[in-house]
mmCIF file of C-alpha atoms and ligand atoms in Angstrom:
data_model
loop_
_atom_site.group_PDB
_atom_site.id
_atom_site.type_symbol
_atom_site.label_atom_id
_atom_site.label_comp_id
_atom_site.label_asym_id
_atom_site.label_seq_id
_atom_site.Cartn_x
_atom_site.Cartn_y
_atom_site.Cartn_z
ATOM 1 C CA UNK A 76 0.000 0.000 0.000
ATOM 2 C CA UNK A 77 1.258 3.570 -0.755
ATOM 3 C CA UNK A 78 0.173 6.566 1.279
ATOM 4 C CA UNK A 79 0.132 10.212 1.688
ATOM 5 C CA UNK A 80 1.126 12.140 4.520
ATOM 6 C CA UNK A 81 -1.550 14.777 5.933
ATOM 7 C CA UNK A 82 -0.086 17.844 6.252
ATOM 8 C CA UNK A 83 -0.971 18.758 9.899
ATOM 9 C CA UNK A 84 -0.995 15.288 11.939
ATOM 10 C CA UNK A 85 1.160 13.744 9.388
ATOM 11 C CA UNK A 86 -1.242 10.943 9.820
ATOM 12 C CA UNK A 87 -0.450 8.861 6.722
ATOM 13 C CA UNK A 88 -3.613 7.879 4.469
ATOM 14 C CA UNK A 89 -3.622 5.030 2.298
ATOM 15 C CA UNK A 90 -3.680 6.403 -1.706
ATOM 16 C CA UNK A 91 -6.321 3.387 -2.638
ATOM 17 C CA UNK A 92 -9.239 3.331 0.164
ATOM 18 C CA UNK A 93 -12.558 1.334 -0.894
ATOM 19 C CA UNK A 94 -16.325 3.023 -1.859
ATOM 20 C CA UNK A 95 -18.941 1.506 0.045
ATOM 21 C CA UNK A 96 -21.709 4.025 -1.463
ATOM 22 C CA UNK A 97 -24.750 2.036 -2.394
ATOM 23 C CA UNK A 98 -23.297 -1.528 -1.200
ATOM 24 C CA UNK A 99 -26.277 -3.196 1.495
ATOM 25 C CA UNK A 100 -24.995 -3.804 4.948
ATOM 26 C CA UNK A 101 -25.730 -7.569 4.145
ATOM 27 C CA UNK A 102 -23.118 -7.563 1.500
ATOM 28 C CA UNK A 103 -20.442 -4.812 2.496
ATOM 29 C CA UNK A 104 -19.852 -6.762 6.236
ATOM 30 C CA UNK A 105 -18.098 -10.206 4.044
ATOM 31 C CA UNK A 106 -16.872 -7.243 1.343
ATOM 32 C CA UNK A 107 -15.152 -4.922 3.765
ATOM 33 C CA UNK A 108 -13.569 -8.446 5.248
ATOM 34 C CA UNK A 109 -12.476 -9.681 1.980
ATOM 35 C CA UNK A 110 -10.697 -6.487 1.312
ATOM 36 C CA UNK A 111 -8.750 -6.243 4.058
ATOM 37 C CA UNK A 112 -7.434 -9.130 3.607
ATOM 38 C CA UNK A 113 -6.451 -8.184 0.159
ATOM 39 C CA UNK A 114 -4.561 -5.218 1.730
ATOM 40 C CA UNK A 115 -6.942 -2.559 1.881
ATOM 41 C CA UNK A 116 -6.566 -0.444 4.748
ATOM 42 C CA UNK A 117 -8.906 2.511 3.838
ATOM 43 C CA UNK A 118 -12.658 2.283 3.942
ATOM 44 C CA UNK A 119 -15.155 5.243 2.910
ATOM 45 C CA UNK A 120 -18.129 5.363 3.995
ATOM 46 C CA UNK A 121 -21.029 7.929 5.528
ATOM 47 C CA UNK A 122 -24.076 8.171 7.671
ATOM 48 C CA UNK A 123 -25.900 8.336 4.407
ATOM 49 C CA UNK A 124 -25.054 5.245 2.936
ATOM 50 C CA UNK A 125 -26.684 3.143 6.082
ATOM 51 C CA UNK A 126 -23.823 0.698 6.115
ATOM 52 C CA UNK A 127 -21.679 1.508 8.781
ATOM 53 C CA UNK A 128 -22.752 -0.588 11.376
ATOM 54 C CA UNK A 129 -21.972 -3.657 8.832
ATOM 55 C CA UNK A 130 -18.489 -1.760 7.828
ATOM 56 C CA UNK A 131 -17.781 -1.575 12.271
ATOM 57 C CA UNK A 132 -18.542 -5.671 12.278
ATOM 58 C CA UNK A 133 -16.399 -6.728 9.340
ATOM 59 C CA UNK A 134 -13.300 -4.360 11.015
ATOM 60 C CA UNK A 135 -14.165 -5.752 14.691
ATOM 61 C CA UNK A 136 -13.728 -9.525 13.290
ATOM 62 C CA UNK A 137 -11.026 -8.961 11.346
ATOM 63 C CA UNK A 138 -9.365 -7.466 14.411
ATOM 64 C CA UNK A 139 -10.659 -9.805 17.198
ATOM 65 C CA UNK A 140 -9.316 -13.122 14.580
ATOM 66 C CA UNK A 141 -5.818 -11.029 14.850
ATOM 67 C CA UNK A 142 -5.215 -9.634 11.388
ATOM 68 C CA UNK A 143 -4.631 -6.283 12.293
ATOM 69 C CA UNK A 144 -4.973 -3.248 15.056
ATOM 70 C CA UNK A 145 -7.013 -0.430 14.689
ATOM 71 C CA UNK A 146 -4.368 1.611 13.905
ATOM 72 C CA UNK A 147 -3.626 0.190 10.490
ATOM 73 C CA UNK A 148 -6.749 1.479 9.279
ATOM 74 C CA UNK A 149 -8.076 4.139 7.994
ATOM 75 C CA UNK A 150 -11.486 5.146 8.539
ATOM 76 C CA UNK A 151 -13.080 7.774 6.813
ATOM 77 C CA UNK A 152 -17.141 9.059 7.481
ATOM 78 C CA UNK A 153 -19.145 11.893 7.051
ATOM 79 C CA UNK A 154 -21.366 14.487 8.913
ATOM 80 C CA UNK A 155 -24.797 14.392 6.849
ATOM 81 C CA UNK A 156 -26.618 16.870 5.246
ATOM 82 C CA UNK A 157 -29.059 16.408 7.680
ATOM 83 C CA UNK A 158 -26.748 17.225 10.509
ATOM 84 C CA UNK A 159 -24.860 19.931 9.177
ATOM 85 C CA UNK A 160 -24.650 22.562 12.093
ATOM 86 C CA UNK A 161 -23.098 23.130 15.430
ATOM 87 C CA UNK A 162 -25.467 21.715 17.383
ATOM 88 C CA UNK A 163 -25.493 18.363 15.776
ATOM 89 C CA UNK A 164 -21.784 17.648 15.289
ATOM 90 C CA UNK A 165 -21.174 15.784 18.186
ATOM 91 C CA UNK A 166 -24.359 14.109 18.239
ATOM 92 C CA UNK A 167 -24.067 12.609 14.761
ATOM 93 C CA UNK A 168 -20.014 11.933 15.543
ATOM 94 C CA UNK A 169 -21.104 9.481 18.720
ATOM 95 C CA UNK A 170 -23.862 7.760 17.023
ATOM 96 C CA UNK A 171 -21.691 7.306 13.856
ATOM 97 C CA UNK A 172 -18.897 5.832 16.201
ATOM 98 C CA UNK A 173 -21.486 3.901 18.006
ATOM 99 C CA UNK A 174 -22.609 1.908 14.853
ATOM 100 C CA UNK A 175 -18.701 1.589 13.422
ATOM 101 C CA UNK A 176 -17.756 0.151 17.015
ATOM 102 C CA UNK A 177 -14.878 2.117 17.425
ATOM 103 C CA UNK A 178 -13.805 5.162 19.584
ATOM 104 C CA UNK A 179 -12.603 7.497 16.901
ATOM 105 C CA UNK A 180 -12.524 7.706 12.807
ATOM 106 C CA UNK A 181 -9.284 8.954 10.930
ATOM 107 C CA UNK A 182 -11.064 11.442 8.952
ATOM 108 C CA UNK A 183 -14.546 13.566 9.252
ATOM 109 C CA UNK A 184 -15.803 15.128 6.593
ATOM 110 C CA UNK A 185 -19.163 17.195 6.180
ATOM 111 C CA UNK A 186 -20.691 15.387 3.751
ATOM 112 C CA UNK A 187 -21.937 18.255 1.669
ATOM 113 C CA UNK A 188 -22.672 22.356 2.056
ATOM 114 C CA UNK A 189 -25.508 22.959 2.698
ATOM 115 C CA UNK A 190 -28.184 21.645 5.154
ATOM 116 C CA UNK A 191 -31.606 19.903 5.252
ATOM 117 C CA UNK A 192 -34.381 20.254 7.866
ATOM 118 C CA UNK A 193 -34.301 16.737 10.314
ATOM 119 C CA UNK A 194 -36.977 14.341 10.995
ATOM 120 C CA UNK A 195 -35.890 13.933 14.459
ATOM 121 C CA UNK A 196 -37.713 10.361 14.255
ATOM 122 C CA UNK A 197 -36.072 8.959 11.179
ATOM 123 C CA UNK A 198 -32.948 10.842 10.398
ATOM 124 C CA UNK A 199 -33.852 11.721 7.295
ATOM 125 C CA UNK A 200 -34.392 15.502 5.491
ATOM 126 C CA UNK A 201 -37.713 16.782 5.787
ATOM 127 C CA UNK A 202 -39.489 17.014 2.576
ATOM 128 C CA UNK A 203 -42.275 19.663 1.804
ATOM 129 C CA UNK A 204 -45.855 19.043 0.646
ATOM 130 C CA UNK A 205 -44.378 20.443 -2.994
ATOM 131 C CA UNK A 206 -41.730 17.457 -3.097
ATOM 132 C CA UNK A 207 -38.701 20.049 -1.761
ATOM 133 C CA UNK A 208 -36.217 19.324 0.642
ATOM 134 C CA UNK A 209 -36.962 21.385 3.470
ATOM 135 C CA UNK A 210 -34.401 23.414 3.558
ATOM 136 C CA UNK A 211 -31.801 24.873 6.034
ATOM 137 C CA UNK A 212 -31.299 28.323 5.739
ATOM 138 C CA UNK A 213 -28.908 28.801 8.568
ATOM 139 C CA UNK A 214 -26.091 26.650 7.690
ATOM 140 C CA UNK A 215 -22.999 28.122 8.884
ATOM 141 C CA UNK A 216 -19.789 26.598 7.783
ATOM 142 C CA UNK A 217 -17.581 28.009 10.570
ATOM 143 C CA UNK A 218 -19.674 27.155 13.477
ATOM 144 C CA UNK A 219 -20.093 24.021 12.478
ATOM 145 C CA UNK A 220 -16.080 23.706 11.391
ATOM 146 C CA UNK A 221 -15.517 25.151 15.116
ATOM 147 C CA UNK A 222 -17.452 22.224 16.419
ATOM 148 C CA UNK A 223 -15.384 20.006 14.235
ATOM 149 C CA UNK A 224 -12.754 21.105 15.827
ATOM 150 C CA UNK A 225 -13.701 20.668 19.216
ATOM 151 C CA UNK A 226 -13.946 16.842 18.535
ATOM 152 C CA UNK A 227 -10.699 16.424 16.841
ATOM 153 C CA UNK A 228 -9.416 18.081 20.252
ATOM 154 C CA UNK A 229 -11.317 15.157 22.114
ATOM 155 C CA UNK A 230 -9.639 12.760 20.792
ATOM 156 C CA UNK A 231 -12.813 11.529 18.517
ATOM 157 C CA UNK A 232 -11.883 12.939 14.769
ATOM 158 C CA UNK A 233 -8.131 12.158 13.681
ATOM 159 C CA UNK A 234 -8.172 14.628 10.918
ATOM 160 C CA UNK A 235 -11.098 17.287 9.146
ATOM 161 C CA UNK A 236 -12.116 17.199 5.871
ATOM 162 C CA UNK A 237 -14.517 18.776 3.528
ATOM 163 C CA UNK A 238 -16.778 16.754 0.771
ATOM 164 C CA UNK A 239 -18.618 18.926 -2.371
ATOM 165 C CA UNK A 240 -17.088 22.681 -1.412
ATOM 166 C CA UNK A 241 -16.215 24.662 -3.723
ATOM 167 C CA UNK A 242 -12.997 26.879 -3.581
ATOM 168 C CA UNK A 243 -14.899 30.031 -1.785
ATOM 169 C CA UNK A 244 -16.554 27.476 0.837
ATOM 170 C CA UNK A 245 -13.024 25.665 1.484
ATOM 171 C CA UNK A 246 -10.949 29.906 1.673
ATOM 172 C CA UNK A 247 -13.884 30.759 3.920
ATOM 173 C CA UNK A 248 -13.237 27.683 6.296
ATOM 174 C CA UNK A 249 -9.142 27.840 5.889
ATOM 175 C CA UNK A 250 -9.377 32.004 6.651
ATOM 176 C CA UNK A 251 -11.083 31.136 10.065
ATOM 177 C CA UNK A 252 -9.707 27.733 11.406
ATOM 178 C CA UNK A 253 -7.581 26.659 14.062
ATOM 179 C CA UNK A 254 -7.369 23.297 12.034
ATOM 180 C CA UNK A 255 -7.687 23.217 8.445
ATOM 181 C CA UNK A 256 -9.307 21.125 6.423
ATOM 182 C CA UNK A 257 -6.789 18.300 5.248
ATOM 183 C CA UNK A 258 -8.597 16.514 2.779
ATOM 184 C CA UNK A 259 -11.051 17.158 0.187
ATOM 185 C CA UNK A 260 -13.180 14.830 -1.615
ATOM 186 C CA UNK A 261 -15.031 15.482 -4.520
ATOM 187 C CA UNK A 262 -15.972 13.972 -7.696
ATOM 188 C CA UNK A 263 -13.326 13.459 -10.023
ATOM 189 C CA UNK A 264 -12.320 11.082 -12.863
ATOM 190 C CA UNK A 265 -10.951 11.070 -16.177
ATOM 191 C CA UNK A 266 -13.513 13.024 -17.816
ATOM 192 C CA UNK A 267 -13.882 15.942 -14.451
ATOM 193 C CA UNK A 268 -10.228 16.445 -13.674
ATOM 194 C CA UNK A 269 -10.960 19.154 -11.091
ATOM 195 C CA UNK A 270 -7.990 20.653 -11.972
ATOM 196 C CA UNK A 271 -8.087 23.815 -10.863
ATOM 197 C CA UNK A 272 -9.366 22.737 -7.478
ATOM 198 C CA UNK A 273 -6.650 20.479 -7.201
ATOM 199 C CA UNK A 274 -4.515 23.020 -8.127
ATOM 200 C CA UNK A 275 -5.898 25.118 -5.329
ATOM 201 C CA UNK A 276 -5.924 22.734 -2.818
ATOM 202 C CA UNK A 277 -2.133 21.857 -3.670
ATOM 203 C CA UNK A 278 -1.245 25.324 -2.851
ATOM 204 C CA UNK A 279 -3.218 25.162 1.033
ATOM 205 C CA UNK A 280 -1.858 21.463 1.510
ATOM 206 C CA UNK A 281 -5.349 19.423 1.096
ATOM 207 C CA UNK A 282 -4.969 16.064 -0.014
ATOM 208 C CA UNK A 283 -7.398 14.711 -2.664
ATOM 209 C CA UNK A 284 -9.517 12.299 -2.980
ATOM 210 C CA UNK A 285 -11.604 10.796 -5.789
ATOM 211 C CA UNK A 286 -14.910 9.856 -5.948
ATOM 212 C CA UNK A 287 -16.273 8.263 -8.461
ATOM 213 C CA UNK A 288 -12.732 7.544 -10.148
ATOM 214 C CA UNK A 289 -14.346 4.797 -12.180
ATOM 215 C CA UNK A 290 -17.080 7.469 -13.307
ATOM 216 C CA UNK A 291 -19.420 5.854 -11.340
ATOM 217 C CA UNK A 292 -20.990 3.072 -13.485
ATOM 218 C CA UNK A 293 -23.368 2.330 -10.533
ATOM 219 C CA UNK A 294 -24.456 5.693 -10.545
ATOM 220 C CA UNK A 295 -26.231 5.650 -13.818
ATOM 221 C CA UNK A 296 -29.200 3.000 -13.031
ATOM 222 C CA UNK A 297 -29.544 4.598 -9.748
ATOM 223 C CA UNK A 298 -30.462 7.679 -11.131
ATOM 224 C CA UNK A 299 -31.828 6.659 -14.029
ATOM 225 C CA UNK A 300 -34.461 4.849 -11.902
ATOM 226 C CA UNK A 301 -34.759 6.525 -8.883
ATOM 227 C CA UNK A 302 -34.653 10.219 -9.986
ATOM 228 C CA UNK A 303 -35.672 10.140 -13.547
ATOM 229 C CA UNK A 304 -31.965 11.202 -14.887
ATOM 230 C CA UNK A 305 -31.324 11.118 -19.038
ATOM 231 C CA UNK A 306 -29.048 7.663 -19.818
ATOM 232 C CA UNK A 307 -27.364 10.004 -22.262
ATOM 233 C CA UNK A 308 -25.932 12.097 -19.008
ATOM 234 C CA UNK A 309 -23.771 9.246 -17.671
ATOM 235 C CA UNK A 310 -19.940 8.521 -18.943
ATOM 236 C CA UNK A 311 -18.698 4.886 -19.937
ATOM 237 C CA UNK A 312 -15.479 5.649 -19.114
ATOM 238 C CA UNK A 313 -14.864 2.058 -18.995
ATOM 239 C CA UNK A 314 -15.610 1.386 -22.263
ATOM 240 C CA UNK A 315 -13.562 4.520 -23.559
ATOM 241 C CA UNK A 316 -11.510 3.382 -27.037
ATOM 242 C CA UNK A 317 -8.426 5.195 -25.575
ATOM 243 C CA UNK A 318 -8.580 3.835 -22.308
ATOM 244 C CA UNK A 319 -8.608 0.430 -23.345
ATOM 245 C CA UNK A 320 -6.223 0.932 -25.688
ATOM 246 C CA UNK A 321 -3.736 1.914 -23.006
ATOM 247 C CA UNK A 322 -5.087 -0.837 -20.467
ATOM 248 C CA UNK A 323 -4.309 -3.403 -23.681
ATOM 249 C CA UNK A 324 -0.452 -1.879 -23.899
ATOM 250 C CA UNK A 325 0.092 -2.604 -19.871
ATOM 251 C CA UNK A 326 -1.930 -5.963 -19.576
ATOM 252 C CA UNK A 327 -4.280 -4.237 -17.007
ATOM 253 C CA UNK A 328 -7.512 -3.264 -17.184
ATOM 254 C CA UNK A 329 -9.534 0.018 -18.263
ATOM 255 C CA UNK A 330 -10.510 0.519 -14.238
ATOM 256 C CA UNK A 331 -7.006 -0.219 -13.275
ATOM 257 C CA UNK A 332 -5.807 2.321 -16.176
ATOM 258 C CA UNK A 333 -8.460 4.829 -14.755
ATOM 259 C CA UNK A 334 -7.059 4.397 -10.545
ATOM 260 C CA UNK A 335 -3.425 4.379 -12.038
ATOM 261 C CA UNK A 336 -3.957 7.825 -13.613
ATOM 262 C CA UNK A 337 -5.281 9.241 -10.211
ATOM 263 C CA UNK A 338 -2.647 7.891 -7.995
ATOM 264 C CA UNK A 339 0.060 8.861 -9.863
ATOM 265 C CA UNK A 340 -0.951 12.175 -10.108
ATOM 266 C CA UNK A 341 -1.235 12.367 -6.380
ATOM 267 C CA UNK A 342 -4.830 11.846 -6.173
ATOM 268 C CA UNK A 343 -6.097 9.407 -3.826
ATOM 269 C CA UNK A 344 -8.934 6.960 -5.521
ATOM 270 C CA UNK A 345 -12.130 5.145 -3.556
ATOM 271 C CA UNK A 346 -13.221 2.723 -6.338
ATOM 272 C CA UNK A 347 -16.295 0.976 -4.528
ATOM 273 C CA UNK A 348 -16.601 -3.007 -5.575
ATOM 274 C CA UNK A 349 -18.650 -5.648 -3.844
ATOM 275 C CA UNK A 350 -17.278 -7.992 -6.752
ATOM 276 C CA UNK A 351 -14.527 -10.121 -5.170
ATOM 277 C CA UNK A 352 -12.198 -10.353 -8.444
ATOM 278 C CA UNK A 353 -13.461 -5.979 -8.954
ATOM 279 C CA UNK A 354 -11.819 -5.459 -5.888
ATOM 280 C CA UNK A 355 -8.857 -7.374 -5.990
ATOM 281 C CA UNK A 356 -8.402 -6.137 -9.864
ATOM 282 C CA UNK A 357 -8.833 -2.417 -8.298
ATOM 283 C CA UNK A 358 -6.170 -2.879 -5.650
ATOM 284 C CA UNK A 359 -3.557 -3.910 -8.108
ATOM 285 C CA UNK A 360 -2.683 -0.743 -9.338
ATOM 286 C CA UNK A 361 0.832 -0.234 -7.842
ATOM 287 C CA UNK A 362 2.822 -2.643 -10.464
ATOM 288 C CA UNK A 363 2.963 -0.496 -12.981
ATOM 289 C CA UNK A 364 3.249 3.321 -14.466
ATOM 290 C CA UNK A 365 1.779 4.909 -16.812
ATOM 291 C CA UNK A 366 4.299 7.144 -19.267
ATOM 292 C CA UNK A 367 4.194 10.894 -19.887
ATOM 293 C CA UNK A 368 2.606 10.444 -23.601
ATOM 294 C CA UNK A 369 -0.586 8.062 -21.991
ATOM 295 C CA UNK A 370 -0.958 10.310 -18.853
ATOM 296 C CA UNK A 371 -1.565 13.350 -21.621
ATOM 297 C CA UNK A 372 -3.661 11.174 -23.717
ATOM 298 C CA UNK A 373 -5.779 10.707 -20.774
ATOM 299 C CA UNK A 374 -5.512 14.537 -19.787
ATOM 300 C CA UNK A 375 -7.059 14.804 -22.797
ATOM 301 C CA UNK A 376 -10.199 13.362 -22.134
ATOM 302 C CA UNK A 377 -11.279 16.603 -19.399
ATOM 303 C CA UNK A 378 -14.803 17.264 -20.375
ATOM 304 C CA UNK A 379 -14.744 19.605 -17.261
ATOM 305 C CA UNK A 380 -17.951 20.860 -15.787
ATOM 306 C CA UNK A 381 -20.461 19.277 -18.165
ATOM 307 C CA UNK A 382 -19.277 15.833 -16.978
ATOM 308 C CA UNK A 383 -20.161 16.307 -13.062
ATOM 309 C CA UNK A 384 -22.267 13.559 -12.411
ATOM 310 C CA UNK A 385 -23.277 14.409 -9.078
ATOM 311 C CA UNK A 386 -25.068 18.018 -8.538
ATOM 312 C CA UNK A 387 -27.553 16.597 -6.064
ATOM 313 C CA UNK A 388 -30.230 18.466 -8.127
ATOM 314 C CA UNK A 389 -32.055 15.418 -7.629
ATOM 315 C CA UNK A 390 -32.541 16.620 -3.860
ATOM 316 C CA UNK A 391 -35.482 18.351 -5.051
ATOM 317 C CA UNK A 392 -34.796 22.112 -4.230
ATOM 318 C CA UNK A 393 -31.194 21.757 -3.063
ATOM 319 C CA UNK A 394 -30.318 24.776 -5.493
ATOM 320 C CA UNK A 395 -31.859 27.282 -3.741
ATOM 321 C CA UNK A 396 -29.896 26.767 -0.629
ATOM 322 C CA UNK A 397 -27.298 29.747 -0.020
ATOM 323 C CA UNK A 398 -24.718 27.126 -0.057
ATOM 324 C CA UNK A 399 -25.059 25.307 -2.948
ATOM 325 C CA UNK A 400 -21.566 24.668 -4.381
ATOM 326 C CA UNK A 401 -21.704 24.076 -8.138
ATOM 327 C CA UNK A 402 -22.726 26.392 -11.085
ATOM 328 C CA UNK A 403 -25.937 25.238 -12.480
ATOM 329 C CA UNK A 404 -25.583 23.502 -16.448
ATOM 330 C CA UNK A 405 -28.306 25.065 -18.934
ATOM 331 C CA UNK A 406 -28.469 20.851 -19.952
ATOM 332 C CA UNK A 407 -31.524 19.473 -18.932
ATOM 333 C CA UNK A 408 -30.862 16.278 -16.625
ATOM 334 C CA UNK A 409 -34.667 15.001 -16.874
ATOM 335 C CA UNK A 410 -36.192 12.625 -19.182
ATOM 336 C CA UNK A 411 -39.111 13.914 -20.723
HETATM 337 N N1 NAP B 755 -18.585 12.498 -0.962
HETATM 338 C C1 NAP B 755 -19.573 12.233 -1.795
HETATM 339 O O1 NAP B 755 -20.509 13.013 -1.984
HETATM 340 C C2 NAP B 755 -19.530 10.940 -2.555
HETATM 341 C C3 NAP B 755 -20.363 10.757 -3.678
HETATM 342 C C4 NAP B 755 -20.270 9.562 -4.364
HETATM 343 C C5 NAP B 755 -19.369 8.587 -3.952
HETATM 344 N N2 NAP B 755 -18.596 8.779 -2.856
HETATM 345 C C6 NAP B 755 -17.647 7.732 -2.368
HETATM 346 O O2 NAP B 755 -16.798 7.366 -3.439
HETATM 347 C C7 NAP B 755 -16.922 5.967 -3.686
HETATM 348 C C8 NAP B 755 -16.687 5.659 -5.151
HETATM 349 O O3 NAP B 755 -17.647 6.293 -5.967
HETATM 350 P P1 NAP B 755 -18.809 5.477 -6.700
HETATM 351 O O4 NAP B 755 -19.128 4.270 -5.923
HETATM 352 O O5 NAP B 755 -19.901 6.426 -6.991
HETATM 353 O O6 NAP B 755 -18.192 5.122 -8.124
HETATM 354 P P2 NAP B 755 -16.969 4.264 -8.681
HETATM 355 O O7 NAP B 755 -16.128 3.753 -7.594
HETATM 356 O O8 NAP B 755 -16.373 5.074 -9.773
HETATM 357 O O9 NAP B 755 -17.721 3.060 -9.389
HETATM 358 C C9 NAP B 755 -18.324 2.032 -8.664
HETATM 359 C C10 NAP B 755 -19.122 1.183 -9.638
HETATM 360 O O10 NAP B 755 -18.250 0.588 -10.595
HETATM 361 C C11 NAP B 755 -18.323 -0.848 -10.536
HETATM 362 N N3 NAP B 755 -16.935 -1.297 -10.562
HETATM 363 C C12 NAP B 755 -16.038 -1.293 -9.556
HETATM 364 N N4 NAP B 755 -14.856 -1.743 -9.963
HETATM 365 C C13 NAP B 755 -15.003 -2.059 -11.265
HETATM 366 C C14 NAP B 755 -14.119 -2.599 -12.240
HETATM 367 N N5 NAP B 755 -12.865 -2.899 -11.933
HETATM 368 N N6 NAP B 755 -14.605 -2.803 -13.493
HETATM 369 C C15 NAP B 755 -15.894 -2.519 -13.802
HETATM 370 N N7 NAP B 755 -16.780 -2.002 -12.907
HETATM 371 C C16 NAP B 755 -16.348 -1.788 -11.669
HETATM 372 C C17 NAP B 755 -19.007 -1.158 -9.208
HETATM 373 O O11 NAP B 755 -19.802 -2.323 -9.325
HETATM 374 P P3 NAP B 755 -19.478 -3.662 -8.437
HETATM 375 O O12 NAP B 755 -19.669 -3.304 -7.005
HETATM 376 O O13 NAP B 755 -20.504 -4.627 -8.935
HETATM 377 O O14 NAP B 755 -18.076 -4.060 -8.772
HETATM 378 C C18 NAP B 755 -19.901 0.069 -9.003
HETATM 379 O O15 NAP B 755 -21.115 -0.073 -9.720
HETATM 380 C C19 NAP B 755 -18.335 5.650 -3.181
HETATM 381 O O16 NAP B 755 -18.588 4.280 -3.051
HETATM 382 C C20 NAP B 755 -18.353 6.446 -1.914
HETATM 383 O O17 NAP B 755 -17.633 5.795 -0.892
HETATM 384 C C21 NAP B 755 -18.642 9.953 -2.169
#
């Protein structure tokens, strides 16, 4: 395993961590097993993706049958949208470490920027009689950054992160902190290169992370079928001529060819597989390199903004909230 070093704890965080967005808590427990035993030692997840309690039972066997300590790991979750103020930092924090079993996580990140309304009884954003998220109008980045903070001082939160923000969000938090933010994840793969955010976080010392490196395959039928999204929207980045062209020259695959360009630009990747041979094919990625004249080919694939996949417009409303991060596409998402 490779790693980077975090700028402020010098914690080090494995480049290749595994996606558990969208994987059932009756198939990531044996999955999150599996890949630690391949050598993962970096698992994503959030409250959102209702999994962690399975992700805390796979990591609590694989410790208790002596394969590891705690402290080979890397755990990374997420304050939710529905959480995202002062007041519910630390509440969210203990429940989330409740369900993963364990007494702190190496990363935190808020989730997104802006803020829903809570059902109190279900966790969930509040929806309006109109369909809308109910909205919260007061989210305040540096309150709830300050409250962060305050667990990372306890001893809960190894390092803070930010998920989604745009540069002005991230200058905002980095202008008022005690801690900064050390990682950022957004979406980012070979046809949304990010790079001037990366560029930007380079300068400020934020590590990367991917999601989505793969482009998200999974993505597409979820929102195809849940939320009404165009097909036509979604990249096959797998299936790309020049990708495969430069997975045939290396004897690797198009996903490996896709992880490899991330990593060795510094980026760290979360490809998310419940597919035993998927995830052992994703973690073999550090045998070989990819030369100048393919990394440009690939460079050359940056579609840029019209390839975000994820805009959370299908959080009915979402764009009216003062912190909504991206710039709105004039491309209509919906199918008629
Ligand atoms: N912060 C955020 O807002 C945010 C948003 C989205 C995602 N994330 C995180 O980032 C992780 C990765 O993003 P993602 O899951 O959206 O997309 P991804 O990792 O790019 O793609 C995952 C999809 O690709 C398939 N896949 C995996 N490896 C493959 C391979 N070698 N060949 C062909 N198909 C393969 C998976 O199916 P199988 O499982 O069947 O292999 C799954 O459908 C998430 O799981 C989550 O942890 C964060």
């Amino acid at each position: 395993m490779k790693y980077a070093k975090l700028s402020q704890t010098e914690d080090l965080m494995p480049t290749l961590g595994l996606g558990t967005w969208q994987a059932p808590p009756e198939v990531i427990e044996t999955t999150v097993y599996k890949a630690l035993d391949l050598g993962y030692r970096h698992i994503d997840t959030a409250f959102n993706y209702n999994n962690e309690e399975a992700i805390g039972n796979a990591i609590k066997r694989w410790i208790q049958d002596g394969k590891g300590t705690r402290k080979d790991l890397f755990i990374t979750t997420k304050l939710p949208h529905v959480g995202n103020r002062a007041a519910d930092v630390k509440r969210f924090l203990h429940l989330q470490l409740g369900r993963l079993q364990m007494d702190y996580v190496d990363l935190y990140l808020i989730h997104v920027p802006f803020g829903f309304r809570c059902d109190p009884d279900t966790l969930t954003p509040l929806v309006k009689e109109n369909g809308d998220y109910d909205i919260d109008m007061e989210t305040d980045h540096i309150s709830t950054w300050k409250a962060m903070e305050e667990c990372q001082r306890e001893g809960l939160i190894r390092n803070l992160g930010l998920s989604n923000f745009n540069e002005t969000q991230i200058l905002k938090i980095i202008n008022s902190a005690t801690i900064k933010p050390q990682v950022l994840q957004v979406e980012l793969h070979a046809y949304f290169q990010q790079l001037d955010l990366r560029k930007f976080c380079m300068e400020h010392e934020i590590v990367v992370t991917a999601y989505a490196p793969l482009g998200s395959p999974g993505a597409k039928e979820h929102f195809v079928n849940k939320y009404n999204y165009s097909p036509d929207v979604f990249p096959d980045l797998l299936g790309h001529p020049e990708v495969k062209d430069i997975a045939r020259n290396h004897g690797k695959t198009p996903a490996q060819v896709l992880l490899r360009f991330l990593v060795q630009q510094k980026v760290i990747v979360i490809p998310k597989s419940t597919s035993d041979h998927r995830l052992k094919e994703n973690s073999d990625i550090y045998d070989f390199e990819l030369l100048p004249a393919e990394i440009n080919r690939l460079k050359k694939l940056d579609k840029g903004e019209d390839s975000r996949v994820f805009n959370f417009l299908f959080w009915k409303g979402v764009e009216k909230h003062p912190e909504y991060p991206f710039k709105l596409q004039t491309v209509d998402t919906s199918k008629d």
